[in-house]
Structure formats: C-alpha cells, structure tokens
Amino acid sequence: MKKAIALWSGGKDSCFACYKAKLDGYDIVSIINFADSGKNNSISHGLSVRVIEKQAASVDIPFLQKPMPDNEYRRAFIELIGSYKKEKGIEGIVFGDIYLQEHKNWIDDVCAESKIQGIFPIWEKDTSKLIEEIIDAGFKSIVVSVRKDALEEKWLGRKIDAKFVDDLRKLGDIDLCGEKGEFHTFVYDGPLFNKPVNFRTGKKISGDKHWFLEIT
C-alpha cells in the first residue's frame, strides 16, 4: 500500500479526493491544510484556521496545518514534500483538482522536481456527475463563499444537495462543482468523519470580488 499525503482545503473536492484515494488503496498518513503567513485563515477558501482544525479533529487521519510564506510558496511546498518523504516514506500527494490544466501543470512540475507521484482521483470527471457522486456518498457541505460575478449573496449557507444542484442547473452557466471558483464549500460530515463537525453560521461578509459566510 503506497503512503500518501492529501491536500485539504476544507471543501468538498479535496475531501472527496482523499476519500477516493483511500478507496483506491492509498495509505493517507496526513491531511494538510495551508494557512496564510499570519496563521489566521486557510489559503484556499478563506475559512479560519480554528474552523479547519475543528473539522480535521472529526476526521480519523493525522492533520497538519502549515502556514505558508507570502513569497516563495513553491519552495516551502517542496520542502514540506521532502520532509514527509524522509520522515514518513510517502510516495504521492492527493489533489482535488478536476479540470483546470494550469493548476495541474504547476502540480506536475513540483511533483516531478520532488520525485513524487501526483494523485488525482477526480481529474477530468464530469462535474455534473461528480457533484451527484459526492452527495450520494454521504458527504454533507454548505456554501461558504461565492464569486460576486457568478452567484448572489443568497447562495451562502446553501446545503449541497439535490435541490442545490437543480437550482444551479437552471442558471445554465455555473460549473456544478464550482471548479472555476464560482463557489466554495465547507464539509461537516461524511464517510471520512468519525462525528459531524459542530459549527454555527454567522454574518455574511462582502469582499472585493466575493461574498463570504462566517463559520464559527
């Protein structure tokens, strides 16, 4: 069984990719979340580090939250891979990317330089089918941010379920997994979890390009 680490944003895609990798026989020795240099928020979805920590405590996999420098992200990423190769003997990293080739090109370059396998359990999946697969597997999540030019504030807090998917389909021009950044999610229960995450939703916050939902 190959040992691997899985990148963890707190959202449905990275969570489901980790789950699929485990089903495929990988031994996930750690899930890793990257925080900003100030140790306040997760880089990927803007969730607070405390919320991600609480989420990870409900997942039966060791967790690392790694603050990343404002500059030299690539160097810090490669150093982290090297430390896991040396200390844990990992052979791969699990990513939740679906079809953005620019992202995958960067990952492929870093993995090649680090001499490690990039693992993409949901790469090139049809997102209209993938979102249904995530729901059917039992993962429960809500929308925690939306891009203002794609979705309105009212979508914040929506549960990712069949009704949500149907409503998105009616809009016609939104990726059903939000792969182009139209929306981001927070997973609070599912097959990887030993118990649901206890959380509350707070105020809606307007940013330059996004609406955010406070999670506490």
Short mmCIF file of C-alpha atoms in Angstrom, two decimals:
data_model
loop_
_atom_site.label_atom_id
_atom_site.label_comp_id
_atom_site.label_asym_id
_atom_site.label_seq_id
_atom_site.Cartn_x
_atom_site.Cartn_y
_atom_site.Cartn_z
CA MET A 1 0.00 0.00 0.00
CA LYS A 2 1.51 3.31 -1.08
CA LYS A 3 1.76 6.04 1.54
CA ALA A 4 0.50 9.49 0.57
CA ILE A 5 -0.50 12.84 1.98
CA ALA A 6 -3.66 14.67 0.88
CA LEU A 7 -4.07 18.41 0.47
CA TRP A 8 -7.11 19.61 2.43
CA SER A 9 -8.98 22.86 1.78
CA GLY A 10 -11.98 22.03 3.96
CA GLY A 11 -14.18 21.85 0.87
CA LYS A 12 -15.97 19.01 -0.89
CA ASP A 13 -13.49 18.34 -3.73
CA SER A 14 -10.35 17.86 -1.64
CA CYS A 15 -12.35 15.85 0.90
CA PHE A 16 -13.83 13.58 -1.75
CA ALA A 17 -10.46 13.15 -3.50
CA CYS A 18 -8.96 12.00 -0.19
CA TYR A 19 -11.85 9.58 0.29
CA LYS A 20 -11.45 8.18 -3.24
CA ALA A 21 -7.71 7.77 -2.77
CA LYS A 22 -8.32 5.73 0.38
CA LEU A 23 -10.80 3.56 -1.53
CA ASP A 24 -8.14 3.09 -4.20
CA GLY A 25 -5.82 1.63 -1.57
CA TYR A 26 -3.59 4.56 -0.62
CA ASP A 27 -2.49 4.89 2.99
CA ILE A 28 -3.18 8.56 3.76
CA VAL A 29 -0.68 9.37 6.51
CA SER A 30 -1.73 13.01 6.84
CA ILE A 31 -4.13 15.65 5.54
CA ILE A 32 -2.51 19.06 5.09
CA ASN A 33 -4.09 22.49 5.09
CA PHE A 34 -2.15 25.61 4.10
CA ALA A 35 -2.75 28.77 6.12
CA ASP A 36 -1.67 32.33 5.44
CA SER A 37 1.56 33.57 6.98
CA GLY A 38 -0.38 35.28 9.76
CA LYS A 39 -1.95 31.94 10.78
CA ASN A 40 -5.46 33.41 10.55
CA ASN A 41 -7.16 31.80 7.56
CA SER A 42 -6.87 28.85 5.23
CA ILE A 43 -5.35 29.99 1.92
CA SER A 44 -7.74 28.11 -0.33
CA HIS A 45 -11.25 29.01 0.92
CA GLY A 46 -10.64 31.73 3.50
CA LEU A 47 -12.01 29.66 6.37
CA SER A 48 -10.49 30.42 9.75
CA VAL A 49 -7.70 28.13 10.91
CA ARG A 50 -9.74 27.26 14.00
CA VAL A 51 -12.66 26.03 11.89
CA ILE A 52 -10.34 23.86 9.79
CA GLU A 53 -8.72 22.49 12.96
CA LYS A 54 -12.13 21.57 14.37
CA GLN A 55 -13.12 19.95 11.07
CA ALA A 56 -9.91 17.94 10.96
CA ALA A 57 -10.49 16.75 14.53
CA SER A 58 -13.59 14.96 13.24
CA VAL A 59 -11.59 13.14 10.55
CA ASP A 60 -9.72 9.99 11.51
CA ILE A 61 -6.47 11.00 9.76
CA PRO A 62 -3.47 12.87 11.24
CA PHE A 63 -3.61 16.59 10.41
CA LEU A 64 -1.05 19.30 9.73
CA GLN A 65 -1.85 22.98 9.29
CA LYS A 66 1.10 24.67 7.62
CA PRO A 67 1.49 28.47 7.48
CA MET A 68 2.94 29.40 4.10
CA PRO A 69 5.15 32.40 3.31
CA ASP A 70 3.73 35.28 1.30
CA ASN A 71 6.57 34.70 -1.16
CA GLU A 72 8.40 31.51 -2.13
CA TYR A 73 5.30 29.31 -1.83
CA ARG A 74 6.82 26.80 -4.26
CA ARG A 75 10.00 26.45 -2.20
CA ALA A 76 8.02 25.92 1.01
CA PHE A 77 5.80 23.36 -0.72
CA ILE A 78 8.78 21.37 -2.00
CA GLU A 79 10.47 21.47 1.42
CA LEU A 80 7.31 20.08 3.01
CA ILE A 81 7.18 17.23 0.49
CA GLY A 82 10.83 16.45 1.20
CA SER A 83 10.25 16.26 4.95
CA TYR A 84 7.32 13.85 4.50
CA LYS A 85 9.33 11.68 2.11
CA LYS A 86 12.16 11.45 4.62
CA GLU A 87 10.11 11.03 7.80
CA LYS A 88 7.04 9.09 6.60
CA GLY A 89 8.21 7.48 3.37
CA ILE A 90 5.37 8.93 1.30
CA GLU A 91 5.24 8.22 -2.43
CA GLY A 92 2.41 10.50 -3.51
CA ILE A 93 0.24 13.55 -2.87
CA VAL A 94 -3.54 13.60 -3.38
CA PHE A 95 -5.06 16.65 -5.09
CA GLY A 96 -8.71 17.56 -5.58
CA ASP A 97 -8.30 19.28 -8.95
CA ILE A 98 -10.87 18.43 -11.63
CA TYR A 99 -10.00 20.09 -14.92
CA LEU A 100 -8.05 23.34 -14.61
CA GLN A 101 -4.96 22.45 -16.65
CA GLU A 102 -2.92 25.43 -15.45
CA HIS A 103 -3.20 24.19 -11.87
CA LYS A 104 -2.26 20.66 -12.86
CA ASN A 105 0.75 21.85 -14.86
CA TRP A 106 2.13 23.58 -11.75
CA ILE A 107 1.49 20.49 -9.64
CA ASP A 108 3.09 18.18 -12.21
CA ASP A 109 6.23 20.37 -12.26
CA VAL A 110 6.52 20.41 -8.48
CA CYS A 111 5.92 16.66 -8.19
CA ALA A 112 8.49 15.94 -10.89
CA GLU A 113 11.06 18.11 -9.12
CA SER A 114 10.26 16.35 -5.83
CA LYS A 115 10.31 12.91 -7.46
CA ILE A 116 6.88 12.05 -6.12
CA GLN A 117 3.58 10.95 -7.66
CA GLY A 118 0.71 13.37 -8.10
CA ILE A 119 -2.55 11.54 -7.37
CA PHE A 120 -5.71 12.96 -8.99
CA PRO A 121 -8.73 10.79 -8.07
CA ILE A 122 -11.31 13.16 -9.58
CA TRP A 123 -9.34 14.59 -12.51
CA GLU A 124 -11.40 15.04 -15.70
CA LYS A 125 -14.55 13.78 -14.04
CA ASP A 126 -17.80 15.13 -15.48
CA THR A 127 -18.68 17.69 -12.80
CA SER A 128 -22.42 17.21 -13.33
CA LYS A 129 -21.96 13.57 -12.33
CA LEU A 130 -19.22 14.21 -9.77
CA ILE A 131 -21.36 16.50 -7.61
CA GLU A 132 -24.07 13.83 -7.51
CA GLU A 133 -21.46 11.21 -6.60
CA ILE A 134 -20.24 13.36 -3.71
CA ILE A 135 -23.79 13.82 -2.41
CA ASP A 136 -24.69 10.15 -2.86
CA ALA A 137 -21.54 9.09 -0.97
CA GLY A 138 -22.93 10.88 2.08
CA PHE A 139 -20.76 13.98 2.26
CA LYS A 140 -22.56 16.98 3.72
CA SER A 141 -21.38 20.51 2.98
CA ILE A 142 -22.56 24.09 2.70
CA VAL A 143 -21.60 27.06 0.53
CA VAL A 144 -19.22 29.41 2.39
CA SER A 145 -18.17 31.78 -0.39
CA VAL A 146 -19.42 32.85 -3.81
CA ARG A 147 -17.84 34.91 -6.56
CA LYS A 148 -19.92 38.06 -6.98
CA ASP A 149 -19.92 37.93 -10.76
CA ALA A 150 -21.26 34.36 -10.70
CA LEU A 151 -23.69 33.98 -7.78
CA GLU A 152 -25.63 36.20 -5.42
CA GLU A 153 -25.23 36.54 -1.67
CA LYS A 154 -28.35 34.43 -1.10
CA TRP A 155 -26.45 31.27 -2.09
CA LEU A 156 -24.30 31.49 1.02
CA GLY A 157 -25.22 28.80 3.55
CA ARG A 158 -26.97 26.60 0.99
CA LYS A 159 -26.60 22.89 1.66
CA ILE A 160 -25.06 20.94 -1.22
CA ASP A 161 -27.94 18.62 -2.05
CA ALA A 162 -30.14 17.65 -5.00
CA LYS A 163 -32.15 20.88 -4.73
CA PHE A 164 -28.96 22.93 -4.82
CA VAL A 165 -27.78 21.10 -7.95
CA ASP A 166 -31.16 21.56 -9.65
CA ASP A 167 -31.14 25.29 -8.88
CA LEU A 168 -27.61 25.66 -10.24
CA ARG A 169 -28.56 23.83 -13.42
CA LYS A 170 -31.31 26.38 -14.04
CA LEU A 171 -28.70 29.14 -14.17
CA GLY A 172 -27.04 27.35 -17.05
CA ASP A 173 -23.54 28.83 -16.90
CA ILE A 174 -22.22 27.74 -13.49
CA ASP A 175 -19.98 24.71 -13.07
CA LEU A 176 -21.87 22.35 -10.76
CA CYS A 177 -18.75 21.74 -8.68
CA GLY A 178 -17.70 25.39 -8.74
CA GLU A 179 -14.40 24.37 -10.31
CA LYS A 180 -13.86 27.83 -11.79
CA GLY A 181 -14.21 29.45 -8.38
CA GLU A 182 -17.92 30.27 -8.62
CA PHE A 183 -18.43 28.96 -5.07
CA HIS A 184 -16.55 27.19 -2.28
CA THR A 185 -17.80 24.82 0.37
CA PHE A 186 -17.24 23.59 3.92
CA VAL A 187 -17.72 19.87 4.60
CA TYR A 188 -19.11 19.00 8.01
CA ASP A 189 -19.90 15.27 7.77
CA GLY A 190 -19.40 12.21 5.60
CA PRO A 191 -17.67 8.83 5.28
CA LEU A 192 -14.26 10.18 6.36
CA PHE A 193 -15.70 11.72 9.53
CA ASN A 194 -15.96 9.97 12.88
CA LYS A 195 -18.53 12.56 14.00
CA PRO A 196 -20.21 15.63 12.45
CA VAL A 197 -18.48 18.98 12.91
CA ASN A 198 -20.28 21.18 15.41
CA PHE A 199 -20.44 24.65 13.87
CA ARG A 200 -22.58 27.76 13.50
CA THR A 201 -23.01 30.16 10.63
CA GLY A 202 -22.50 33.85 11.28
CA LYS A 203 -22.66 37.06 9.31
CA LYS A 204 -22.25 37.46 5.56
CA ILE A 205 -19.17 39.46 4.63
CA SER A 206 -18.67 41.39 1.39
CA GLY A 207 -15.20 41.32 -0.14
CA ASP A 208 -13.92 42.92 -3.33
CA LYS A 209 -14.92 40.01 -5.55
CA HIS A 210 -16.58 37.51 -3.20
CA TRP A 211 -19.24 37.10 -0.57
CA PHE A 212 -18.12 35.09 2.47
CA LEU A 213 -20.12 33.31 5.16
CA GLU A 214 -18.65 33.40 8.64
CA ILE A 215 -18.31 29.93 10.19
CA THR A 216 -17.66 29.56 13.91
#
